[in-house]
PDB file of N, CA, C and O in Angstrom:
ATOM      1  N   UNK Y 960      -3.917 -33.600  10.874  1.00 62.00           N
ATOM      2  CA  UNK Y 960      -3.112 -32.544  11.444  1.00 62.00           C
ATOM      3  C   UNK Y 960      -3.753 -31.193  11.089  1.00 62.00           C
ATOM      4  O   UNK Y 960      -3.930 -30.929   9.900  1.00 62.00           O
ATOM      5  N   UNK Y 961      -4.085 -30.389  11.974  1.00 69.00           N
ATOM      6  CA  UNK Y 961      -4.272 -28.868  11.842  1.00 69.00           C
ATOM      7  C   UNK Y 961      -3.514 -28.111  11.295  1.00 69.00           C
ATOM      8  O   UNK Y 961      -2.294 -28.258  11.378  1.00 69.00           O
ATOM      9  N   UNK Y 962      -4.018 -27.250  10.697  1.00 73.00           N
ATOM     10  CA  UNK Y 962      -3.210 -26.340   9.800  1.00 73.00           C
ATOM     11  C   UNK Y 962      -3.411 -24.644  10.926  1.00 73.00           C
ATOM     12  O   UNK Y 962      -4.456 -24.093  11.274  1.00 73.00           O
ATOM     13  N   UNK Y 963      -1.816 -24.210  11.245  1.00 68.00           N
ATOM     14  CA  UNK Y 963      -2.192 -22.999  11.548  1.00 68.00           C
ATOM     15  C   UNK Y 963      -2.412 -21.777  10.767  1.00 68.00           C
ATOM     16  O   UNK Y 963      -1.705 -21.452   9.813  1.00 68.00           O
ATOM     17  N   UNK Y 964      -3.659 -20.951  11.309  1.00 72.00           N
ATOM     18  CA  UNK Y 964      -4.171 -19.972  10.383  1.00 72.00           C
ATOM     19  C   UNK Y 964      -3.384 -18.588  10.888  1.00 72.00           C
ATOM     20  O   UNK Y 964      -3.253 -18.268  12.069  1.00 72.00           O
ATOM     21  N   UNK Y 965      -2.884 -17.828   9.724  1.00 79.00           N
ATOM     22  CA  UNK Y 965      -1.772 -16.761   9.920  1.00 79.00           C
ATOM     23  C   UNK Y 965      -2.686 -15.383   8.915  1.00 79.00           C
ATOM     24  O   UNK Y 965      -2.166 -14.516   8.213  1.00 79.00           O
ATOM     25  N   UNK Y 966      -4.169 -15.624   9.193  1.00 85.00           N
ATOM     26  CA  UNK Y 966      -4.874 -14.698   8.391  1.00 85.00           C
ATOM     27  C   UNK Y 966      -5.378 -13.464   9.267  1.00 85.00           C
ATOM     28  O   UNK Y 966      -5.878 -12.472   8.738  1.00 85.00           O
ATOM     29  N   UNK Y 967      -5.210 -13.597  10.636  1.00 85.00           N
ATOM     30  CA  UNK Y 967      -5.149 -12.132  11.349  1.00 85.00           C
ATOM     31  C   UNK Y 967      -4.212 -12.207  12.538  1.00 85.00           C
ATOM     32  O   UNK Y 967      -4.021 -13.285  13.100  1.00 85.00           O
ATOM     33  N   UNK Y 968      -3.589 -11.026  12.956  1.00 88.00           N
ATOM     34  CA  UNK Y 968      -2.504 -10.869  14.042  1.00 88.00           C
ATOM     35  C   UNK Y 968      -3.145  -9.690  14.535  1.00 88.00           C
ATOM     36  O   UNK Y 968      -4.055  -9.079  13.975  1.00 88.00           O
ATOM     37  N   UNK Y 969      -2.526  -9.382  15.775  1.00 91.00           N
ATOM     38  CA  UNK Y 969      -2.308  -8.387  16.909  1.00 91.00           C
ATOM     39  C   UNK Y 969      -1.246  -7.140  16.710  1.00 91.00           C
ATOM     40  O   UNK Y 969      -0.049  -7.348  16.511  1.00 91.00           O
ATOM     41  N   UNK Y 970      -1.438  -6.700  16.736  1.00 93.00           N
ATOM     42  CA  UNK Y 970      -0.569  -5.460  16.681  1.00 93.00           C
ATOM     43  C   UNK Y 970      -0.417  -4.409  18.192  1.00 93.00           C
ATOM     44  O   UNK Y 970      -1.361  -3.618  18.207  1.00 93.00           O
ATOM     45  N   UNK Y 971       0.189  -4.291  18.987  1.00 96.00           N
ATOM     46  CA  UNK Y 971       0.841  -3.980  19.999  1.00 96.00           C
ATOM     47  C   UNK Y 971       1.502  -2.314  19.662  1.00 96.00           C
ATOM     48  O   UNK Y 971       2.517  -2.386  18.969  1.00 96.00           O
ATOM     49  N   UNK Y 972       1.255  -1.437  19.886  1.00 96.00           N
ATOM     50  CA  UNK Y 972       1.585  -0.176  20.083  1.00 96.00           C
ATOM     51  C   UNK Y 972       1.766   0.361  22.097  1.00 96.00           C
ATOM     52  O   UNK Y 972       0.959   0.423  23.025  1.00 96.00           O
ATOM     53  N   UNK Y 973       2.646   0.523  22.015  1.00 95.00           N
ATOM     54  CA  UNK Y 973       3.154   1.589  23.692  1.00 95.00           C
ATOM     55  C   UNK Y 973       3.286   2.824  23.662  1.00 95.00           C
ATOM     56  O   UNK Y 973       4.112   3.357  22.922  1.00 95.00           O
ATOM     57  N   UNK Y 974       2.570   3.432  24.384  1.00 93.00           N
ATOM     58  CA  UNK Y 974       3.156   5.067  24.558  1.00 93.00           C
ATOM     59  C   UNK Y 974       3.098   4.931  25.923  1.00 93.00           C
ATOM     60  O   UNK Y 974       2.369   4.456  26.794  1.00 93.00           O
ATOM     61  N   UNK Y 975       4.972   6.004  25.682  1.00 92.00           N
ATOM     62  CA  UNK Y 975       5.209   6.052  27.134  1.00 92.00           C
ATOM     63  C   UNK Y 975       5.666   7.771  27.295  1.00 92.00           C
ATOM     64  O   UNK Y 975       5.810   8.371  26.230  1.00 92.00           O
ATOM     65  N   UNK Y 976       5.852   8.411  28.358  1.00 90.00           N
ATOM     66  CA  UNK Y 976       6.641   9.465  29.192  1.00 90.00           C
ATOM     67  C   UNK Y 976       7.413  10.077  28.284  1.00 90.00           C
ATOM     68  O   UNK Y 976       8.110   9.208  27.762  1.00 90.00           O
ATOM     69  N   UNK Y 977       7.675  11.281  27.765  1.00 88.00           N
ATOM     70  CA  UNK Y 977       9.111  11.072  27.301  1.00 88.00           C
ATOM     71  C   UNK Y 977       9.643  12.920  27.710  1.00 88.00           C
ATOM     72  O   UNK Y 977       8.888  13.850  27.992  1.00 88.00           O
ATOM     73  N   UNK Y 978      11.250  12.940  27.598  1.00 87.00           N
ATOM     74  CA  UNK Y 978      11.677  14.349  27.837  1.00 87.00           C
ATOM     75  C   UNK Y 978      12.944  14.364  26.930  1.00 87.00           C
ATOM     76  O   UNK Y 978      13.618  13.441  26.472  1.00 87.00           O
ATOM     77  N   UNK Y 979      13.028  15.504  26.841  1.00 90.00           N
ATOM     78  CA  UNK Y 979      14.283  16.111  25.888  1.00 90.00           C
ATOM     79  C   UNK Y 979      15.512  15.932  26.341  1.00 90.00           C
ATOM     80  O   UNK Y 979      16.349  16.258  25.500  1.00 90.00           O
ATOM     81  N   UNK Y 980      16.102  15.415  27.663  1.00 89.00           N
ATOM     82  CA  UNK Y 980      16.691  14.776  28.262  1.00 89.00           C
ATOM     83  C   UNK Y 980      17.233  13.347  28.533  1.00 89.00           C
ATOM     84  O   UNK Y 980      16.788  12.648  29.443  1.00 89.00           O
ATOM     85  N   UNK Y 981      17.904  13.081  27.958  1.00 88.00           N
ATOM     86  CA  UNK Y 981      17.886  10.970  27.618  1.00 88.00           C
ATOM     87  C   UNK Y 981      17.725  10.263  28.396  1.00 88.00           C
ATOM     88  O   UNK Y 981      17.090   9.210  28.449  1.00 88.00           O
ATOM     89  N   UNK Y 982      18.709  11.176  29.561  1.00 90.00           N
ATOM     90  CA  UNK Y 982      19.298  10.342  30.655  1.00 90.00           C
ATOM     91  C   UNK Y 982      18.394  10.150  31.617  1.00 90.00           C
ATOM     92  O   UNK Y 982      18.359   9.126  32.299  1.00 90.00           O
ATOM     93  N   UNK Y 983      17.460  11.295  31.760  1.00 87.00           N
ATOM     94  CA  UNK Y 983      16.519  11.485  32.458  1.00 87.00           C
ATOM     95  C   UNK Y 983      15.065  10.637  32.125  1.00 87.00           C
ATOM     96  O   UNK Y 983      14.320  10.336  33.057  1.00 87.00           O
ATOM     97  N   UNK Y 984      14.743  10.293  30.755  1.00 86.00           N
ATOM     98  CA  UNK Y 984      14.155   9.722  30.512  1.00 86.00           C
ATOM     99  C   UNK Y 984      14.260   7.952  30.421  1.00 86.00           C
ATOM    100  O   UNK Y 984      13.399   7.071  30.420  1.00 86.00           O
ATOM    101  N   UNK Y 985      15.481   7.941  30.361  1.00 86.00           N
ATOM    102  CA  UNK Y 985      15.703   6.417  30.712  1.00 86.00           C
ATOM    103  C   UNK Y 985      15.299   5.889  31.656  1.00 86.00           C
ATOM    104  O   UNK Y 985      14.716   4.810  31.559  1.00 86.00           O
ATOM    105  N   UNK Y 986      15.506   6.536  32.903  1.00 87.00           N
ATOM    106  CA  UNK Y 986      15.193   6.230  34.246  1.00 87.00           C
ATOM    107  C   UNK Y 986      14.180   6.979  34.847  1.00 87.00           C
ATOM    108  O   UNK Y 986      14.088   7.109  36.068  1.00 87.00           O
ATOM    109  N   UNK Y 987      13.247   7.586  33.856  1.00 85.00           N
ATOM    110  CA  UNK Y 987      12.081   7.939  34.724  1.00 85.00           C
ATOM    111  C   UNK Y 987      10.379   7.845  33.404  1.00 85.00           C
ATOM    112  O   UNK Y 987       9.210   8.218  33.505  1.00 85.00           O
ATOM    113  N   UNK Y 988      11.126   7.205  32.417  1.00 89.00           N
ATOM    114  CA  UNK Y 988       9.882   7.041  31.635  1.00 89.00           C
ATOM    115  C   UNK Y 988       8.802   5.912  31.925  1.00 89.00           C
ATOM    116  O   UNK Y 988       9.121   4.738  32.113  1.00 89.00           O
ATOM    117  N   UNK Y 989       7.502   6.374  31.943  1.00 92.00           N
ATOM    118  CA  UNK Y 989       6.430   5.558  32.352  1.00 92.00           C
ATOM    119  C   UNK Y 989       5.381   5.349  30.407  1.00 92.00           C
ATOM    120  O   UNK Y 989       5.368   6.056  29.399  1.00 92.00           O
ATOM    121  N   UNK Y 990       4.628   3.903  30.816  1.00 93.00           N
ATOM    122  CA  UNK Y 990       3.631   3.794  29.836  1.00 93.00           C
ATOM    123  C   UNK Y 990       2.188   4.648  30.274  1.00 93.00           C
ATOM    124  O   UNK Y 990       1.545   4.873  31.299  1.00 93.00           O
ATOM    125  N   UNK Y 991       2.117   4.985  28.729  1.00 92.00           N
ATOM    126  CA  UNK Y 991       0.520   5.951  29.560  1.00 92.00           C
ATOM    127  C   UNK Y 991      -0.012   5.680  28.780  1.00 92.00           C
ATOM    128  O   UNK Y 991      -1.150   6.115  28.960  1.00 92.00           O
ATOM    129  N   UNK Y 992       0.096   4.815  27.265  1.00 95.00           N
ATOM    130  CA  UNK Y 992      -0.718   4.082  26.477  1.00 95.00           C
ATOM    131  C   UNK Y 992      -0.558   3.562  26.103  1.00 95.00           C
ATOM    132  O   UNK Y 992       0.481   3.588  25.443  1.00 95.00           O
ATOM    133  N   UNK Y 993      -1.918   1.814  26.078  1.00 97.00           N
ATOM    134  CA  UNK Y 993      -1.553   0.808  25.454  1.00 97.00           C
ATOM    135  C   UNK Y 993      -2.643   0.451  24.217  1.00 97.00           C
ATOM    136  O   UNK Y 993      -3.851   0.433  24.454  1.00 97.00           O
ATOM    137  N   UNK Y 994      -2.081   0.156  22.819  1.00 96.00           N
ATOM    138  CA  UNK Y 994      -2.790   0.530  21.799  1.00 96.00           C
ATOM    139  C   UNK Y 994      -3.213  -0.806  21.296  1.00 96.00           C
ATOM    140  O   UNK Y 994      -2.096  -1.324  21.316  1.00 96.00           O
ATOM    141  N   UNK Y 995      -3.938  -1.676  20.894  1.00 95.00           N
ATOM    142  CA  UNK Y 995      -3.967  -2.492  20.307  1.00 95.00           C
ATOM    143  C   UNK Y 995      -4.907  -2.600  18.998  1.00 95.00           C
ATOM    144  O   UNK Y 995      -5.999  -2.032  18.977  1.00 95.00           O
ATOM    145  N   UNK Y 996      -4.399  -3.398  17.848  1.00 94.00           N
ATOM    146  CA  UNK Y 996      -5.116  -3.655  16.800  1.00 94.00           C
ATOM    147  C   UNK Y 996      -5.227  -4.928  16.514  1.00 94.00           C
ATOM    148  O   UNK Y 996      -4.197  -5.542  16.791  1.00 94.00           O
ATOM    149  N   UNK Y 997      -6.227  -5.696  15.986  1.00 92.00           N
ATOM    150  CA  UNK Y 997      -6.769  -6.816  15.454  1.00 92.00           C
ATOM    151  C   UNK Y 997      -6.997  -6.418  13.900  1.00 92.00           C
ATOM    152  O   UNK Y 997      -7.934  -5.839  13.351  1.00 92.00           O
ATOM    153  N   UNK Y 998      -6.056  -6.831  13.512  1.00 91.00           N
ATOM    154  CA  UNK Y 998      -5.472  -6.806  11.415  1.00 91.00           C
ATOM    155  C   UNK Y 998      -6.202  -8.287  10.998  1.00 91.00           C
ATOM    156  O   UNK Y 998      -5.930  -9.413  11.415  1.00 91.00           O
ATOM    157  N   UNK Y 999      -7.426  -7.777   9.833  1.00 89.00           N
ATOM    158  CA  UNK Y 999      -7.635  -9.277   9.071  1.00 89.00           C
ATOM    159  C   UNK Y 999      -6.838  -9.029   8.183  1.00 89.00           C
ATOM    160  O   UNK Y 999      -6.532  -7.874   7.888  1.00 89.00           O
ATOM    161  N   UNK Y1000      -6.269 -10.280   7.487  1.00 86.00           N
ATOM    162  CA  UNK Y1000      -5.372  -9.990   5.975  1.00 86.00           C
ATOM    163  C   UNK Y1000      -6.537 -10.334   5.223  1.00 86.00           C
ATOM    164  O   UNK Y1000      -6.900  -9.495   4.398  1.00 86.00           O
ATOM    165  N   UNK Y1001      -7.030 -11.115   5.300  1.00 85.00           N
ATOM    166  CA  UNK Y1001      -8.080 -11.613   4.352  1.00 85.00           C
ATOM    167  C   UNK Y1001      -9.383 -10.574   4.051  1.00 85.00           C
ATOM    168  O   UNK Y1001      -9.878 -10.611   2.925  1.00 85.00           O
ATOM    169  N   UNK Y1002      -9.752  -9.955   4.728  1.00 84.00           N
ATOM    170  CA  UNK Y1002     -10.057  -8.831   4.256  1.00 84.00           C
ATOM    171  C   UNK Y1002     -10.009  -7.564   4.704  1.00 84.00           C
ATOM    172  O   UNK Y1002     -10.931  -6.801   4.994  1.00 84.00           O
ATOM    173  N   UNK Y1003      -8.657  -7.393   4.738  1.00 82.00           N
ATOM    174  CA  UNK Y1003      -7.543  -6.508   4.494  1.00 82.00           C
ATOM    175  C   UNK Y1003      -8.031  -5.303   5.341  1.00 82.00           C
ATOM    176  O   UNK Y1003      -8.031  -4.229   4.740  1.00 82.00           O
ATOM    177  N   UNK Y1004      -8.487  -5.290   6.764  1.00 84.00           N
ATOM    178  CA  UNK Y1004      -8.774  -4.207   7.551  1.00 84.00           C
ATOM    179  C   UNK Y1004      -8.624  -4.218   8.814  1.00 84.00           C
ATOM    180  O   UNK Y1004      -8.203  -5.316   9.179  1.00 84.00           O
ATOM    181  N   UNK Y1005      -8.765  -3.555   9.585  1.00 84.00           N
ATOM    182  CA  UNK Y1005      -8.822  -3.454  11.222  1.00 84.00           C
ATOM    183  C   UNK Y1005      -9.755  -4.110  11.824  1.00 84.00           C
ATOM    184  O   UNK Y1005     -10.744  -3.550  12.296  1.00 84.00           O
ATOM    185  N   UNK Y1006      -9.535  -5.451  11.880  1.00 82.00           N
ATOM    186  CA  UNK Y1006     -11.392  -5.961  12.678  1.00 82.00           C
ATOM    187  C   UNK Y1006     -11.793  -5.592  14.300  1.00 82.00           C
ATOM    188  O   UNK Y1006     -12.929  -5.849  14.697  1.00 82.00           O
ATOM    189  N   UNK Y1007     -10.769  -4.963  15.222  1.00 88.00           N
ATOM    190  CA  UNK Y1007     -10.873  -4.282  16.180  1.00 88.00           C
ATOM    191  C   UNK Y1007      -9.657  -3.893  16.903  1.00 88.00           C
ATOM    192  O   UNK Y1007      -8.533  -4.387  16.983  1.00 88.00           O
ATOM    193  N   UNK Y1008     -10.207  -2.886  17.389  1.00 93.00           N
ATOM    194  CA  UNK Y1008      -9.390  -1.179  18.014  1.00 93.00           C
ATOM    195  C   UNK Y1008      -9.359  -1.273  19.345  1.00 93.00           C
ATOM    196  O   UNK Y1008     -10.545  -1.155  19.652  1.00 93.00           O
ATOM    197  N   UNK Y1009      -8.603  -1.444  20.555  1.00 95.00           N
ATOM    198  CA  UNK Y1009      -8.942  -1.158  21.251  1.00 95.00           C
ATOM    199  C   UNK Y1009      -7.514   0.011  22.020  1.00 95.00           C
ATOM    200  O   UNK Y1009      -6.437   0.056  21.425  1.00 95.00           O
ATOM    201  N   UNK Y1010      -7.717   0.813  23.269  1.00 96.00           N
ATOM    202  CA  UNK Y1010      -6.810   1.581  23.973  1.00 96.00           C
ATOM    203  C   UNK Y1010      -7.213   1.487  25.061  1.00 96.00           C
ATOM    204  O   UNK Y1010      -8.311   1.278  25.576  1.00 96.00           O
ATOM    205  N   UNK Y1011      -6.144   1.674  25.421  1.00 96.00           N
ATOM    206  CA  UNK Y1011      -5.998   1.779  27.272  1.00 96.00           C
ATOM    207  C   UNK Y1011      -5.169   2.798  27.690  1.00 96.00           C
ATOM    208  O   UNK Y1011      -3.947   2.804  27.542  1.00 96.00           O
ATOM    209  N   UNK Y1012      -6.001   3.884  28.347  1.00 95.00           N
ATOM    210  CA  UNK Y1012      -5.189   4.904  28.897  1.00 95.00           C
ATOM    211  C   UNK Y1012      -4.617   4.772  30.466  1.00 95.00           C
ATOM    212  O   UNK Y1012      -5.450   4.506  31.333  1.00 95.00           O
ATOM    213  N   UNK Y1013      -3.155   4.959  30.869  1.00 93.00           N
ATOM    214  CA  UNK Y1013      -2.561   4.575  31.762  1.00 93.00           C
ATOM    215  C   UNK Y1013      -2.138   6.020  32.820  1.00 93.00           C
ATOM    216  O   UNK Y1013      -1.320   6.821  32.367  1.00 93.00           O
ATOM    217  N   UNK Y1014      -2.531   6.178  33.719  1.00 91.00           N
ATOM    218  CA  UNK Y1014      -2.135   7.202  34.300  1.00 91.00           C
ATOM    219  C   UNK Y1014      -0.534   6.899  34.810  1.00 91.00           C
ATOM    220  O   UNK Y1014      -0.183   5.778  35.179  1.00 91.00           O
ATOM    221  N   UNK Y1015       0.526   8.267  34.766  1.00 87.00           N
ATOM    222  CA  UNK Y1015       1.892   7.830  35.291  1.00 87.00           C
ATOM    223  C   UNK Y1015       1.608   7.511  36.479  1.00 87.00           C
ATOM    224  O   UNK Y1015       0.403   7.406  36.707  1.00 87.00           O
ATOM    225  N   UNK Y1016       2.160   7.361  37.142  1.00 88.00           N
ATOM    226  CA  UNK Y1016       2.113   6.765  39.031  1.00 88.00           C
ATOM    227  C   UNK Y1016       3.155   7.522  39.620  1.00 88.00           C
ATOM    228  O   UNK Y1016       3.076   7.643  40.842  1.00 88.00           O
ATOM    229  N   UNK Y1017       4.351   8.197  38.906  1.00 85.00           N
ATOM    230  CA  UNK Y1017       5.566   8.928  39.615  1.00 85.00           C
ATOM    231  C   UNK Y1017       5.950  10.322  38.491  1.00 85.00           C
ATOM    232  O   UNK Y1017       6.811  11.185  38.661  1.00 85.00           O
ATOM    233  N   UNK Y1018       5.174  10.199  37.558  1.00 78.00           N
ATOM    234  CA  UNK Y1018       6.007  11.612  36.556  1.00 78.00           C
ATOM    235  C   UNK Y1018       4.969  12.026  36.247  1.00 78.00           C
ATOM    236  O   UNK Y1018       3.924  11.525  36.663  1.00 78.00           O
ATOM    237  N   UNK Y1019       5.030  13.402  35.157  1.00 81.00           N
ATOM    238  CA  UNK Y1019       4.226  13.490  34.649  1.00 81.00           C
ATOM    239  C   UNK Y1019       4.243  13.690  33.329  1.00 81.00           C
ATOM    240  O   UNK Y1019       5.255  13.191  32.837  1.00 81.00           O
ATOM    241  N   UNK Y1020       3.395  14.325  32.374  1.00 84.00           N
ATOM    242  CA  UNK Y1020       3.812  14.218  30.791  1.00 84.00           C
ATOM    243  C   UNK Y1020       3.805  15.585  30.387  1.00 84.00           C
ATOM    244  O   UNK Y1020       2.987  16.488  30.215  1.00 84.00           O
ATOM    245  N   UNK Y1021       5.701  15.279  30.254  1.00 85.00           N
ATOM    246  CA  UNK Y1021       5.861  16.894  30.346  1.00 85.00           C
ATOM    247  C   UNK Y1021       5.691  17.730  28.506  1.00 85.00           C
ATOM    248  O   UNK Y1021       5.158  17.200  27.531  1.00 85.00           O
ATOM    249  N   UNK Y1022       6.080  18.561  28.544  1.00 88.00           N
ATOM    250  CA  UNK Y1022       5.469  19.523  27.092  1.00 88.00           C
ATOM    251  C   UNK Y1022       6.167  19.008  26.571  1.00 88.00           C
ATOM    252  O   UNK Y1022       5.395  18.331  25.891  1.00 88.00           O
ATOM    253  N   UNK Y1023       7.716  18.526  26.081  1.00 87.00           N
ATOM    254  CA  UNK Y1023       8.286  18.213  25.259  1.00 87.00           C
ATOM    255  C   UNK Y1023       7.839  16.789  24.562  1.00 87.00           C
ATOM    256  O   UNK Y1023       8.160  16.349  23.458  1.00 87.00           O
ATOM    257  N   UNK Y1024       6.775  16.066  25.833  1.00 83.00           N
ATOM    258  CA  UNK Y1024       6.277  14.764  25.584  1.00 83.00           C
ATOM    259  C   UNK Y1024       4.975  15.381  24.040  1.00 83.00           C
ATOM    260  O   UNK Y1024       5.003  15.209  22.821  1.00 83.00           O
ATOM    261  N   UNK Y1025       4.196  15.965  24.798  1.00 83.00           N
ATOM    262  CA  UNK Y1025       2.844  16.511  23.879  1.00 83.00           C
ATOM    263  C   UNK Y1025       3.347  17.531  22.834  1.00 83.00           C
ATOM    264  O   UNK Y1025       2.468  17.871  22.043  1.00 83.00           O
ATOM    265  N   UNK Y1026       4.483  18.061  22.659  1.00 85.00           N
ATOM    266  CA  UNK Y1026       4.614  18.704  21.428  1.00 85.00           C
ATOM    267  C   UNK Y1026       5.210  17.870  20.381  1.00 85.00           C
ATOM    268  O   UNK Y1026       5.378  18.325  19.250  1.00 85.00           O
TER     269      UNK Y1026
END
């Protein structure tokens, strides 16, 4: 029987849209970045980085997003 190995995972980060407005952002927030990491435990670092930049398709990223 195989033993499963739990010595590196994925790590998943989203950035999305956002406004100072809730209501407004509920129903109109988009992803505009997808972040990922590859974690060794075993020796205890980032073994790879990657991002993906997402353009909105209907909003845009307003100042309250970038400040």
């Amino acid at each position: 029987m195989s033993r499963l190995s739990l010595d590196r995972f994925t790590i998943l980060d989203l950035e999305a849209t956002c406004w100072a407005d809730k209501e407004y952002q509920e129903k109109n927030s988009e992803i505009i970045e997808i972040g990922l990491v590859e974690v060794s435990l075993k020796e205890r670092l980032f073994a790879k980085k990657r991002s993906y930049l997402i353009k909105p398709l209907s909003s845009e990223i307003s100042p309250y997003c970038t400040s």
